[in-house]
Coordinates of N, CA and C and ligand atoms in Angstrom, one line a residue:
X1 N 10.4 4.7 5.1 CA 9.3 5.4 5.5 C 9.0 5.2 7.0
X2 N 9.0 6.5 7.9 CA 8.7 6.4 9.1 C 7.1 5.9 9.3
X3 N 6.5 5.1 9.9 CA 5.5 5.2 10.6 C 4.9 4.2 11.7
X4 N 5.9 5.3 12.9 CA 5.5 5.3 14.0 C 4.2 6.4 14.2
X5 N 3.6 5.4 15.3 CA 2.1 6.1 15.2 C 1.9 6.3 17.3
X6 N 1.3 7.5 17.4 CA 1.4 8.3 18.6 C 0.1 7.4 19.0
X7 N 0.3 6.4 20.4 CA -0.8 6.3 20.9 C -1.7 7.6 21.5
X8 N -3.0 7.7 21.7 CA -3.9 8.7 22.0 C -4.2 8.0 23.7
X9 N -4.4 6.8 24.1 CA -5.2 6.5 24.8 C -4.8 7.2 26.4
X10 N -5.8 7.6 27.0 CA -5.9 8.6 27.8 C -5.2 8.0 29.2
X11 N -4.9 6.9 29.7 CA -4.0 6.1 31.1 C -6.0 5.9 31.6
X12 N -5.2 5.3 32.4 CA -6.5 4.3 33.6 C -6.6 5.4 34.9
X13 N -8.0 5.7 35.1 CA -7.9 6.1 36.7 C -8.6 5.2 37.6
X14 N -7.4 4.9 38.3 CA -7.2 3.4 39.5 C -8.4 3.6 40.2
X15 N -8.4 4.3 40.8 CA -9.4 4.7 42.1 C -10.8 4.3 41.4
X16 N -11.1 4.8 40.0 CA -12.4 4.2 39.7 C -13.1 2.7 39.4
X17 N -11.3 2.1 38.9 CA -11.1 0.8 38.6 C -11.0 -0.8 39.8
X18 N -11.1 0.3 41.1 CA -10.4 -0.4 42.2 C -12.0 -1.6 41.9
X19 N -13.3 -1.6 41.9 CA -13.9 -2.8 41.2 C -14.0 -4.1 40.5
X20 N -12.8 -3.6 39.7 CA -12.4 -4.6 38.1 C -11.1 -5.0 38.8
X21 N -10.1 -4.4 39.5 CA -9.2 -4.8 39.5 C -9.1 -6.2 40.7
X22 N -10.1 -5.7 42.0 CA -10.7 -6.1 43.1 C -10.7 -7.5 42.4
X23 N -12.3 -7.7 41.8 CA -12.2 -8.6 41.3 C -11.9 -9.9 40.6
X24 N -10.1 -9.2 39.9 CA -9.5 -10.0 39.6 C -8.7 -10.5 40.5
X25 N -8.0 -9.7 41.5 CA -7.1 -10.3 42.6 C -7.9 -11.0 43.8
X26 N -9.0 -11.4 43.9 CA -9.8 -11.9 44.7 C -9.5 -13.4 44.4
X27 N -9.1 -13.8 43.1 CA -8.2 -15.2 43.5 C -7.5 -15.4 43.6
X28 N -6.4 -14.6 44.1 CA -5.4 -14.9 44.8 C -5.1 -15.1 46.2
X29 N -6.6 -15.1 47.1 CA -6.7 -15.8 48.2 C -6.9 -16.9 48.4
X30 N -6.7 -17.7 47.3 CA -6.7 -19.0 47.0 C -6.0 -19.9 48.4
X31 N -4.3 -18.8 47.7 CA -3.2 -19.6 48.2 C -3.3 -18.8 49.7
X32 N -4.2 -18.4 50.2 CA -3.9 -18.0 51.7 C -5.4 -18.8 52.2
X33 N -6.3 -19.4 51.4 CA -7.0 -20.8 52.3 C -7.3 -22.1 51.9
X34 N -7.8 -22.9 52.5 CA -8.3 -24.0 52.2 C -8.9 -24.2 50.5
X35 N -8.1 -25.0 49.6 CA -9.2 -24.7 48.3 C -9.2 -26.0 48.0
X36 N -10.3 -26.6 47.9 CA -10.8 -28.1 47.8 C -10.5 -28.6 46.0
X37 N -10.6 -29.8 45.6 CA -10.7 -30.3 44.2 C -11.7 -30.0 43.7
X38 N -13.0 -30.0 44.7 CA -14.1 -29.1 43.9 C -14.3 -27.7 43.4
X39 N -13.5 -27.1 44.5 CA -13.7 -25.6 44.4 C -12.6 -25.2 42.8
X40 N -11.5 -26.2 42.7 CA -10.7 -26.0 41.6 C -11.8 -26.3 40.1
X41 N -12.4 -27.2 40.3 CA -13.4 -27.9 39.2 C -14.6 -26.5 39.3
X42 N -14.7 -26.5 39.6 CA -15.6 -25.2 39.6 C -15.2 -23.8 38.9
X43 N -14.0 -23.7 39.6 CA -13.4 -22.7 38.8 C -12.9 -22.8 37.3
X44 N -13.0 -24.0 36.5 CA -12.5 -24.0 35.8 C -14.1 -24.3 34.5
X45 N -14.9 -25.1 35.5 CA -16.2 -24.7 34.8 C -17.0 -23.3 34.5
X46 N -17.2 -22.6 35.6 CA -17.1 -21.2 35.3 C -16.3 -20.1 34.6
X47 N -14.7 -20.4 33.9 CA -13.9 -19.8 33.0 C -14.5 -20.5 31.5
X48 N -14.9 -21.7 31.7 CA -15.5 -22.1 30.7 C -16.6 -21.8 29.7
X49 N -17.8 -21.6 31.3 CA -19.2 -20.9 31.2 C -18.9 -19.2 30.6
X50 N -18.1 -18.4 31.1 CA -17.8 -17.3 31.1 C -17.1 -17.0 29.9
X51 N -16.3 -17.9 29.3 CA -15.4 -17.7 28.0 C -16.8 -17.6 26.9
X52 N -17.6 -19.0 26.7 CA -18.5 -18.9 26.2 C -19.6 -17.4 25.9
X53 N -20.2 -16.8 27.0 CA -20.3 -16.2 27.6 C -19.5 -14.4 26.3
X54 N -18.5 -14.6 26.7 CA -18.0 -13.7 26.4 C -17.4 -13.6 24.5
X55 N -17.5 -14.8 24.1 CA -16.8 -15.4 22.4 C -18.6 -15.0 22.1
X56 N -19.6 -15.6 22.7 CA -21.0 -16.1 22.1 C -21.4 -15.1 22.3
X57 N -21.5 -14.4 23.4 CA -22.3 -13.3 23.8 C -21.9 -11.8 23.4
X58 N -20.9 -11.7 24.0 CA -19.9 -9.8 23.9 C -19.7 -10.0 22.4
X59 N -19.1 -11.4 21.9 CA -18.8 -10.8 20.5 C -19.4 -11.2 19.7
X60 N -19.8 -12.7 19.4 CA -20.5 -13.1 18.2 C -21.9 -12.4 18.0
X61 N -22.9 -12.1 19.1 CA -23.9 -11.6 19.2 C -24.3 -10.5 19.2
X62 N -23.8 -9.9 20.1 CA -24.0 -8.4 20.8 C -23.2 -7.2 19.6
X63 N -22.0 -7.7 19.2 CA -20.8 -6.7 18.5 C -21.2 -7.3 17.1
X64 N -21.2 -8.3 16.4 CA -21.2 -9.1 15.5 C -22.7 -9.4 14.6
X65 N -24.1 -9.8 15.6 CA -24.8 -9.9 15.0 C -24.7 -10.8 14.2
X66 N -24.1 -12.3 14.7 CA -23.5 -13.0 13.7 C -25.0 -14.3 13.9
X67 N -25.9 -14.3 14.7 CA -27.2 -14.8 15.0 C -28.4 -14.1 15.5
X68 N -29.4 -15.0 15.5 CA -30.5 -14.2 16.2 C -31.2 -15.3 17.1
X69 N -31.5 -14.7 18.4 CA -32.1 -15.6 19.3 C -33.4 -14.9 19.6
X70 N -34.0 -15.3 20.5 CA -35.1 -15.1 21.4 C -35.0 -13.2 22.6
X71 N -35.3 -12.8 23.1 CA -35.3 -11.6 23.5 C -35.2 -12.1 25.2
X72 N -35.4 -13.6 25.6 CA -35.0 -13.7 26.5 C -33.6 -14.2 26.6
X73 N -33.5 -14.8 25.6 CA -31.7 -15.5 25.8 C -31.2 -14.3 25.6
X74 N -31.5 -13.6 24.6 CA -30.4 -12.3 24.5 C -30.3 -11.6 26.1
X75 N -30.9 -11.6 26.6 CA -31.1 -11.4 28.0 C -30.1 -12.4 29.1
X76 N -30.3 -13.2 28.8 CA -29.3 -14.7 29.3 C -27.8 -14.2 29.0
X77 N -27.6 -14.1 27.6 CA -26.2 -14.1 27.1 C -25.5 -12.5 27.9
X78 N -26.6 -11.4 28.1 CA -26.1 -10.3 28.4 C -25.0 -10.7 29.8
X79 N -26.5 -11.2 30.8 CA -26.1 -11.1 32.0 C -24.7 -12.6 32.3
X80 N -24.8 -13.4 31.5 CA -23.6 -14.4 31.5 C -22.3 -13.6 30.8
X81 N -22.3 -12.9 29.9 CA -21.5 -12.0 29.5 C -20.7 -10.9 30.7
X82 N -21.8 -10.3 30.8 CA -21.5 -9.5 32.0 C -21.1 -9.9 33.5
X83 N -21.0 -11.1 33.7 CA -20.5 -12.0 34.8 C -18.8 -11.6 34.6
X84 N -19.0 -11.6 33.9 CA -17.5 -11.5 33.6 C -16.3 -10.1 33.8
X85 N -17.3 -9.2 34.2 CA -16.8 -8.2 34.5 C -16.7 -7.5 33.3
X86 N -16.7 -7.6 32.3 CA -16.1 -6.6 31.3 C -17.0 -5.6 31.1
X87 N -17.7 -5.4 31.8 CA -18.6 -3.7 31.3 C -19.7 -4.7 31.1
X88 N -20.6 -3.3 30.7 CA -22.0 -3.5 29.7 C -21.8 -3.8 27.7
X89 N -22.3 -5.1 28.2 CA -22.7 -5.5 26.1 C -23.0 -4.6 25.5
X90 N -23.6 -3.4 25.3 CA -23.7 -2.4 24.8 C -22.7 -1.8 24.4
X91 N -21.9 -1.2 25.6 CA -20.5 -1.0 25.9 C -19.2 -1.6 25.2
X92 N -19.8 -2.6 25.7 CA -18.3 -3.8 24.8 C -18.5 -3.6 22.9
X93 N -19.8 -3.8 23.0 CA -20.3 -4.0 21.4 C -19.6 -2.9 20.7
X94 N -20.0 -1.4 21.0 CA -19.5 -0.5 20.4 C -18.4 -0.4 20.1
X95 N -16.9 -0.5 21.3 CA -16.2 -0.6 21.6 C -15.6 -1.8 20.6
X96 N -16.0 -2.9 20.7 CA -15.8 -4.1 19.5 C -15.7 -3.4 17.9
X97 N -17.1 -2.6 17.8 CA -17.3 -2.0 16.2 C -16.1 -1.4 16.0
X98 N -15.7 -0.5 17.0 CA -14.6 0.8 16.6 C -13.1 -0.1 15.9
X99 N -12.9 -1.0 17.0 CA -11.9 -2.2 16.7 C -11.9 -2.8 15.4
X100 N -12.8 -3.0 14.8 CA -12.6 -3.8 13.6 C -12.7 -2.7 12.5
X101 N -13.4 -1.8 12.5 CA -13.6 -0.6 11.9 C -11.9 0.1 11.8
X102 N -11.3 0.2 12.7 CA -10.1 0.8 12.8 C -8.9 0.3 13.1
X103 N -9.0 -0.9 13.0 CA -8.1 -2.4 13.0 C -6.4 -1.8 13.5
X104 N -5.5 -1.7 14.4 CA -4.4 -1.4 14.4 C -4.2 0.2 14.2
X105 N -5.1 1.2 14.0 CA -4.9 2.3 13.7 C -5.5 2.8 15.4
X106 N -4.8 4.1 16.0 CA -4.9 4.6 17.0 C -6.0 5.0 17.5
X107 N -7.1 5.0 16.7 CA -8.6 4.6 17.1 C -8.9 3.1 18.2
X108 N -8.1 2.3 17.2 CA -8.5 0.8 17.8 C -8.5 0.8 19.2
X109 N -9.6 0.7 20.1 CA -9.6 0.9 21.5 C -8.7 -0.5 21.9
X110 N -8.1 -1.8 21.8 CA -8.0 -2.5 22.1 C -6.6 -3.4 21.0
X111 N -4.9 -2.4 20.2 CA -4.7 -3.0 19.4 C -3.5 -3.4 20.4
X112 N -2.7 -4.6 19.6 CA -1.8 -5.1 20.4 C -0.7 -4.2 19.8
X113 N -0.4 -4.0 19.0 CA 0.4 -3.4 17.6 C 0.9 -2.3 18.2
X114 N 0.0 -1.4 18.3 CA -0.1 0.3 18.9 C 0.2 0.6 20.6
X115 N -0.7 -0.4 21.6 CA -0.9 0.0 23.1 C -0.3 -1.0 23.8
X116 N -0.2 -2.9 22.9 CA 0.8 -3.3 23.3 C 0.1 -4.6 23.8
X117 N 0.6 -6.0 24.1 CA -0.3 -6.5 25.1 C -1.2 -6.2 26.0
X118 N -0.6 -5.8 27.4 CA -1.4 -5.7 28.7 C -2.5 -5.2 28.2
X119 N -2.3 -3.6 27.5 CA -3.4 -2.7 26.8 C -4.6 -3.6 26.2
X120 N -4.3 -4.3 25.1 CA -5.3 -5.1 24.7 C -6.0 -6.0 25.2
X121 N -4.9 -6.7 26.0 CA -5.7 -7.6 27.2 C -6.3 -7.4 27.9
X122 N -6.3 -6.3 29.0 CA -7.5 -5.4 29.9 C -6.7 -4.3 30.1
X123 N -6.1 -3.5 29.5 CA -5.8 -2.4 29.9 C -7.0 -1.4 28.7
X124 N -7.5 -2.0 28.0 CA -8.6 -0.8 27.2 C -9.9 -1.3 27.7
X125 N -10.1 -2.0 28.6 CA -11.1 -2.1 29.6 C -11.7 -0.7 30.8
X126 N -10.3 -0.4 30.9 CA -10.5 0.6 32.2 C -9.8 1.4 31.4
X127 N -9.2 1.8 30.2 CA -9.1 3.4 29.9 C -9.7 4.5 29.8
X128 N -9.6 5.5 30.2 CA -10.4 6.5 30.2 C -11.2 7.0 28.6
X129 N -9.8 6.9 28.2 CA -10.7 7.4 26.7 C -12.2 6.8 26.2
X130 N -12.1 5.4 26.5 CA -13.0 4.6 26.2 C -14.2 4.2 27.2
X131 N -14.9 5.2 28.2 CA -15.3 5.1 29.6 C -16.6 5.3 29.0
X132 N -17.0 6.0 28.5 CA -18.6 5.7 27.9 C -19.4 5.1 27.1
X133 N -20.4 4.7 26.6 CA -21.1 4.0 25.8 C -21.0 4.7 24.3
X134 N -20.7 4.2 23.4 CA -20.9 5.0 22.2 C -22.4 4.3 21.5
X135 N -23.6 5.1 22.1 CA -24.8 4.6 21.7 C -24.8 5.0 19.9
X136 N -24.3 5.7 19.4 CA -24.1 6.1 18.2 C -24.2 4.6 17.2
X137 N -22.9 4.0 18.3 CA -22.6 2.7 17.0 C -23.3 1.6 17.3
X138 N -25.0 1.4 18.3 CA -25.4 0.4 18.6 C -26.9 0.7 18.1
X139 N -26.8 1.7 17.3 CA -28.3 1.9 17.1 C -29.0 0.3 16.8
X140 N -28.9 -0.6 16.7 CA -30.1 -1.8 16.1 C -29.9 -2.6 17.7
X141 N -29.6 -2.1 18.5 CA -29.8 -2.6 20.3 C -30.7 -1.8 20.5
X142 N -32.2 -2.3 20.7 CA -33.5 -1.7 21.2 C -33.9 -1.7 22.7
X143 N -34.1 -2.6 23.3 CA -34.6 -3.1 24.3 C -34.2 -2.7 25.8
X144 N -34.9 -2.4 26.4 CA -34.4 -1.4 27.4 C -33.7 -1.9 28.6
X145 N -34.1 -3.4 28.7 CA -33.2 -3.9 29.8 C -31.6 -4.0 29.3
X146 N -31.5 -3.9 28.3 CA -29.9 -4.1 27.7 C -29.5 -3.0 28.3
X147 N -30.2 -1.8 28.1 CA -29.5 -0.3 28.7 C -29.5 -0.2 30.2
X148 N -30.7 -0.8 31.0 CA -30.5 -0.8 31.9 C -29.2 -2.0 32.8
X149 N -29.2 -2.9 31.8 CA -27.8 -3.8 32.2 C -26.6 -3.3 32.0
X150 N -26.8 -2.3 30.6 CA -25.3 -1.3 30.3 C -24.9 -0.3 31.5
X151 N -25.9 0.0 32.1 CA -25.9 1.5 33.0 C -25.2 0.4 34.5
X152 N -26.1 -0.5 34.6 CA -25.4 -1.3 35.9 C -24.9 -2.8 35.6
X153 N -23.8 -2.6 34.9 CA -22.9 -3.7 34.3 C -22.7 -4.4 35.5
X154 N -22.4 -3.9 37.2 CA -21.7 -5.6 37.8 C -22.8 -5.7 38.3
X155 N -24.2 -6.0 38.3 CA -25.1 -6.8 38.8 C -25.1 -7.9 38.5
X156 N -24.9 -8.2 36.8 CA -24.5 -9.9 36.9 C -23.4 -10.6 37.7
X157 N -22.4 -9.8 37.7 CA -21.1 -10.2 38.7 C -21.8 -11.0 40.1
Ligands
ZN201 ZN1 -14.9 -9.3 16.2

């Protein structure tokens, strides 16, 4: 039985992504200055802060609903979440739902299976197909600063 399955996802447009990608290549000026044992400890506190951040916040919370906090931490978790570059929690959450909803099938905005590593890793970050909010799948996110954090995702950055 054949079943190879036709990826859908639409390619990246660079010029929009030059932000996200900026971003990430911004430590690679490491090795063209002075970088102290602090500055290394720092960096490694903040991948820590940020991981958290992004397991507690983007997914266990925001996508998951796997707790309930305060309306200010949810506020906390957005903007430490969104430090991270990955979009708006709103954004991600949706995006999350479709994923588990459609697990490995050509829907999955993010499968390894189908688009491949890089894809999964951040390449369904900046694909086009996936460039809007699907407010459809976040209906129980009320609160308006979340939308106004979704609309201007790198202000936590
Ligand atoms: Zn999940």
């Amino acid at each position: 039985m054949n079943t190879t399955i036709t990826p859908t996802k639409k390619g990246t447009n660079w010029l929009h992504e030059m932000d996200f990608i900026g971003m990430h290549a911004v430590p690679f000026l490491a090795f063209f200055t002075h970088v102290t044992a602090f500055d290394w400890i720092l960096c490694a506190v903040l991948y820590v802060v940020r991981m958290f951040f992004v397991t507690g916040g983007y997914h266990r919370y925001f996508s998951h609903r796997s707790y309930k906090t305060s309306r200010f931490f949810q506020f906390i978790l957005a903007c430490g979440a969104q430090s991270s570059f990955q979009k708006g929690v709103l954004w991600w959450a949706a995006n999350h739902r479709v994923h588990h909803k459609h697990s490995d099938t050509p829907e999955d905005p993010h499968s390894a299976k189908i688009y491949g590593f890089w894809h999964a890793h951040i390449g369904w970050i900046m694909d086009k197909e996936h460039k809007e909010t699907r407010y459809d799948l976040i209906k129980d996110m009320k609160h308006k600063e979340l939308f106004w954090l979704n609309k201007y995702h790198f202000v936590p950055l």
